[in-house]
Amino acid sequence: MLRRPLLVVALTFTVALSATTAPAAPRSGRSGRMVQVQRQQEIARLQKQLENARDALDRLGSKMARSESDLAEARTRAAAARQDINEASSAHKESHKKLEELEHQIIDQQSDDSEFAKALSALETAQHALDAEMHRILKWPAPEPGEKEADRLKEFGNLTREQRTTLKENAAYKKRQEELHDASDALNRAKTKLYSANAQWKRLHEEQIAADKAMTEAEHARGGASNDRLEADQSLRSAAEIRMSLQQSIQQLEGRIRSLGGRPDAPSTSKSPASSGKK
């Protein structure tokens, strides 16, 4: 809303100046008096345009001051948000590290006949069964005993499109996939039960959730501040262009008044920063 009205004013002054005719040569008698009257009327009209241009420049100065204040505030908020993000990120990393260490301790404390150990063994059995089923369907040699997880993943990743389609359409393979999925869910339930029973884990888990929330809020605040900063910066750039146009129009109006033998009216004593700067 800043650029269009003031820019229209600036363009109006420029067009008005270009449409002004040159003063007629001095004459005597009645025609001379008429020329003098016309000159005074033209000077009065230009003085009014000059006053309007200066008023527009003053209003622009107020708008620019507000934009500068908005820009400074947005920069401050963006800096504060960055600091909040750094603090939240550090808190998140620290809580995650402690939580992970505690989870390893809880798992290591489980006996071989615990619910978790049984669920883990069932998952490994289901994984080996799925791998063996894949080898059987694709007519590959049986997998080596104790095959590493990384080797299985690499083997699966190297399957061709046709091989994947064959497995996808095989009922026995689908059944093994469902068994693996069920075993994975059972293991997750066992882990959750173990962790939630530990008071220290619950406290660290809550700290991690709080850190995640703080980081999300800080990132949202930084995004809002960045948008406000961009908007204020664009407003200032636009206002600077309009100010230059108005200042040029004022100079031209003052020059035109002097060329007609008049003296430009003195500007108002209360000037905004934009209108009192260098021209």
Coordinates of N, CA and C in Angstrom, one line a residue, residues 60-141:
L60 N 6.0 10.0 3.5 CA 6.9 8.9 3.2 C 7.9 8.7 4.3
G61 N 8.4 9.8 4.8 CA 9.4 9.7 5.9 C 8.8 9.0 7.1
S62 N 7.6 9.2 7.5 CA 7.0 8.6 8.6 C 6.8 7.1 8.3
K63 N 6.4 6.7 7.1 CA 6.3 5.3 6.7 C 7.6 4.6 6.7
M64 N 8.6 5.3 6.3 CA 10.0 4.7 6.3 C 10.5 4.5 7.7
A65 N 10.2 5.4 8.6 CA 10.6 5.2 10.0 C 9.9 4.0 10.6
R66 N 8.6 3.8 10.3 CA 7.9 2.6 10.8 C 8.5 1.4 10.2
S67 N 8.8 1.4 8.9 CA 9.4 0.2 8.3 C 10.8 -0.1 8.9
E68 N 11.6 0.9 9.2 CA 12.9 0.7 9.8 C 12.7 0.1 11.2
S69 N 11.7 0.6 11.9 CA 11.4 0.0 13.2 C 11.0 -1.4 13.1
D70 N 10.1 -1.7 12.2 CA 9.7 -3.1 11.9 C 10.8 -4.0 11.6
L71 N 11.7 -3.5 10.7 CA 12.9 -4.2 10.3 C 13.8 -4.6 11.4
A72 N 14.1 -3.6 12.3 CA 14.9 -3.8 13.5 C 14.3 -4.8 14.4
E73 N 13.0 -4.7 14.6 CA 12.3 -5.6 15.5 C 12.3 -7.1 14.9
A74 N 12.1 -7.2 13.6 CA 12.2 -8.5 13.0 C 13.6 -9.1 13.1
R75 N 14.6 -8.3 12.9 CA 16.0 -8.8 13.1 C 16.2 -9.3 14.5
T76 N 15.7 -8.5 15.5 CA 15.9 -8.9 16.8 C 15.2 -10.3 17.1
R77 N 14.0 -10.4 16.6 CA 13.2 -11.6 16.9 C 13.9 -12.8 16.2
A78 N 14.4 -12.6 15.0 CA 15.1 -13.6 14.2 C 16.3 -14.1 15.0
A79 N 17.1 -13.1 15.5 CA 18.3 -13.5 16.3 C 17.9 -14.3 17.5
A80 N 16.8 -13.8 18.2 CA 16.4 -14.6 19.4 C 15.9 -16.0 19.1
A81 N 15.2 -16.1 17.9 CA 14.8 -17.4 17.5 C 15.9 -18.4 17.2
R82 N 17.0 -17.8 16.6 CA 18.2 -18.6 16.3 C 18.8 -19.1 17.6
Q83 N 18.9 -18.2 18.5 CA 19.4 -18.6 19.8 C 18.6 -19.7 20.5
D84 N 17.3 -19.6 20.4 CA 16.4 -20.6 21.0 C 16.5 -21.9 20.3
I85 N 16.7 -21.9 18.9 CA 16.9 -23.1 18.2 C 18.2 -23.8 18.6
N86 N 19.3 -23.0 18.8 CA 20.5 -23.6 19.2 C 20.4 -24.3 20.6
E87 N 19.7 -23.6 21.5 CA 19.6 -24.1 22.8 C 18.7 -25.4 22.8
A88 N 17.6 -25.3 22.0 CA 16.7 -26.5 21.9 C 17.4 -27.7 21.3
S89 N 18.2 -27.4 20.3 CA 19.0 -28.4 19.6 C 20.0 -29.1 20.5
S90 N 20.7 -28.3 21.3 CA 21.6 -28.8 22.3 C 20.9 -29.7 23.3
A91 N 19.8 -29.2 23.8 CA 19.0 -30.0 24.8 C 18.5 -31.3 24.2
H92 N 18.1 -31.2 22.9 CA 17.6 -32.4 22.2 C 18.7 -33.5 22.1
K93 N 19.8 -33.0 21.6 CA 21.0 -33.9 21.5 C 21.4 -34.6 22.8
E94 N 21.4 -33.8 23.8 CA 21.8 -34.3 25.1 C 20.8 -35.3 25.7
S95 N 19.5 -34.9 25.6 CA 18.5 -35.9 26.1 C 18.5 -37.1 25.3
H96 N 18.7 -37.0 23.9 CA 18.7 -38.2 23.1 C 19.9 -39.1 23.4
K97 N 21.0 -38.5 23.7 CA 22.2 -39.3 24.0 C 22.0 -40.0 25.3
K98 N 21.5 -39.3 26.3 CA 21.2 -40.0 27.6 C 20.1 -41.1 27.5
L99 N 19.1 -40.8 26.7 CA 18.0 -41.7 26.6 C 18.5 -43.0 25.9
E100 N 19.3 -42.8 24.9 CA 19.9 -44.0 24.1 C 20.8 -44.8 25.0
E101 N 21.6 -44.2 25.8 CA 22.5 -44.9 26.7 C 21.7 -45.7 27.8
L102 N 20.6 -45.1 28.3 CA 19.8 -45.7 29.3 C 19.0 -46.9 28.6
E103 N 18.6 -46.8 27.4 CA 17.9 -47.9 26.7 C 18.8 -49.1 26.5
H104 N 20.0 -48.8 26.2 CA 21.0 -49.9 26.1 C 21.2 -50.6 27.4
Q105 N 21.3 -49.8 28.5 CA 21.4 -50.4 29.8 C 20.2 -51.3 30.2
I106 N 19.1 -50.8 29.9 CA 17.8 -51.5 30.2 C 17.8 -52.9 29.4
I107 N 18.2 -52.8 28.1 CA 18.1 -54.0 27.3 C 19.2 -55.0 27.8
D108 N 20.4 -54.5 28.1 CA 21.5 -55.4 28.5 C 21.1 -56.1 29.8
Q109 N 20.3 -55.5 30.6 CA 19.9 -56.1 31.9 C 18.9 -57.2 31.8
Q110 N 18.3 -57.5 30.6 CA 17.3 -58.5 30.4 C 17.9 -59.9 30.4
S111 N 17.2 -60.8 31.0 CA 17.7 -62.2 31.0 C 17.3 -62.9 29.8
D112 N 17.8 -64.1 29.5 CA 17.5 -64.8 28.3 C 16.1 -65.3 28.2
D113 N 15.4 -65.4 29.4 CA 14.0 -65.9 29.4 C 13.1 -64.7 29.6
S114 N 13.5 -63.5 29.5 CA 12.7 -62.3 29.6 C 11.7 -62.2 28.4
E115 N 10.7 -61.4 28.6 CA 9.8 -61.2 27.5 C 10.5 -60.5 26.3
F116 N 11.4 -59.6 26.6 CA 12.1 -58.9 25.5 C 13.0 -59.9 24.7
A117 N 13.7 -60.7 25.5 CA 14.7 -61.7 24.8 C 13.9 -62.6 23.9
K118 N 12.7 -63.1 24.4 CA 11.9 -64.0 23.6 C 11.4 -63.3 22.4
A119 N 11.0 -62.0 22.5 CA 10.5 -61.3 21.3 C 11.6 -61.0 20.3
L120 N 12.8 -60.8 20.8 CA 13.9 -60.6 19.9 C 14.3 -61.8 19.2
S121 N 14.3 -63.0 19.9 CA 14.6 -64.2 19.3 C 13.5 -64.6 18.2
A122 N 12.3 -64.3 18.5 CA 11.2 -64.5 17.5 C 11.4 -63.7 16.3
L123 N 11.8 -62.5 16.5 CA 12.0 -61.6 15.3 C 13.2 -62.1 14.4
E124 N 14.3 -62.5 15.1 CA 15.4 -63.1 14.3 C 15.0 -64.3 13.5
T125 N 14.2 -65.2 14.2 CA 13.7 -66.4 13.5 C 12.8 -66.1 12.3
A126 N 11.9 -65.1 12.5 CA 11.1 -64.6 11.4 C 11.9 -64.0 10.2
Q127 N 13.0 -63.3 10.6 CA 13.8 -62.7 9.5 C 14.5 -63.8 8.7
H128 N 15.1 -64.8 9.4 CA 15.8 -65.9 8.8 C 14.8 -66.7 7.9
A129 N 13.6 -66.9 8.4 CA 12.6 -67.6 7.6 C 12.2 -66.9 6.3
L130 N 12.1 -65.6 6.4 CA 11.8 -64.8 5.2 C 12.9 -64.9 4.2
D131 N 14.1 -64.8 4.7 CA 15.3 -64.8 3.8 C 15.4 -66.2 3.2
A132 N 15.2 -67.3 3.9 CA 15.2 -68.6 3.4 C 14.1 -68.8 2.3
E133 N 13.0 -68.2 2.6 CA 11.8 -68.4 1.6 C 12.2 -67.6 0.3
M134 N 12.9 -66.5 0.4 CA 13.3 -65.8 -0.8 C 14.2 -66.6 -1.6
H135 N 15.2 -67.2 -0.9 CA 16.2 -68.1 -1.7 C 15.5 -69.2 -2.3
R136 N 14.5 -69.8 -1.6 CA 13.8 -71.0 -2.2 C 13.0 -70.6 -3.4
I137 N 12.3 -69.5 -3.4 CA 11.4 -69.0 -4.5 C 12.3 -68.7 -5.7
L138 N 13.4 -68.0 -5.4 CA 14.3 -67.6 -6.6 C 15.3 -68.7 -7.0
K139 N 15.1 -69.9 -6.3 CA 16.0 -71.0 -6.6 C 17.5 -70.7 -6.4
W140 N 17.7 -70.0 -5.3 CA 19.1 -69.7 -4.9 C 19.6 -70.7 -3.9
P141 N 20.9 -70.8 -3.7 CA 21.4 -71.7 -2.6 C 20.9 -71.2 -1.3

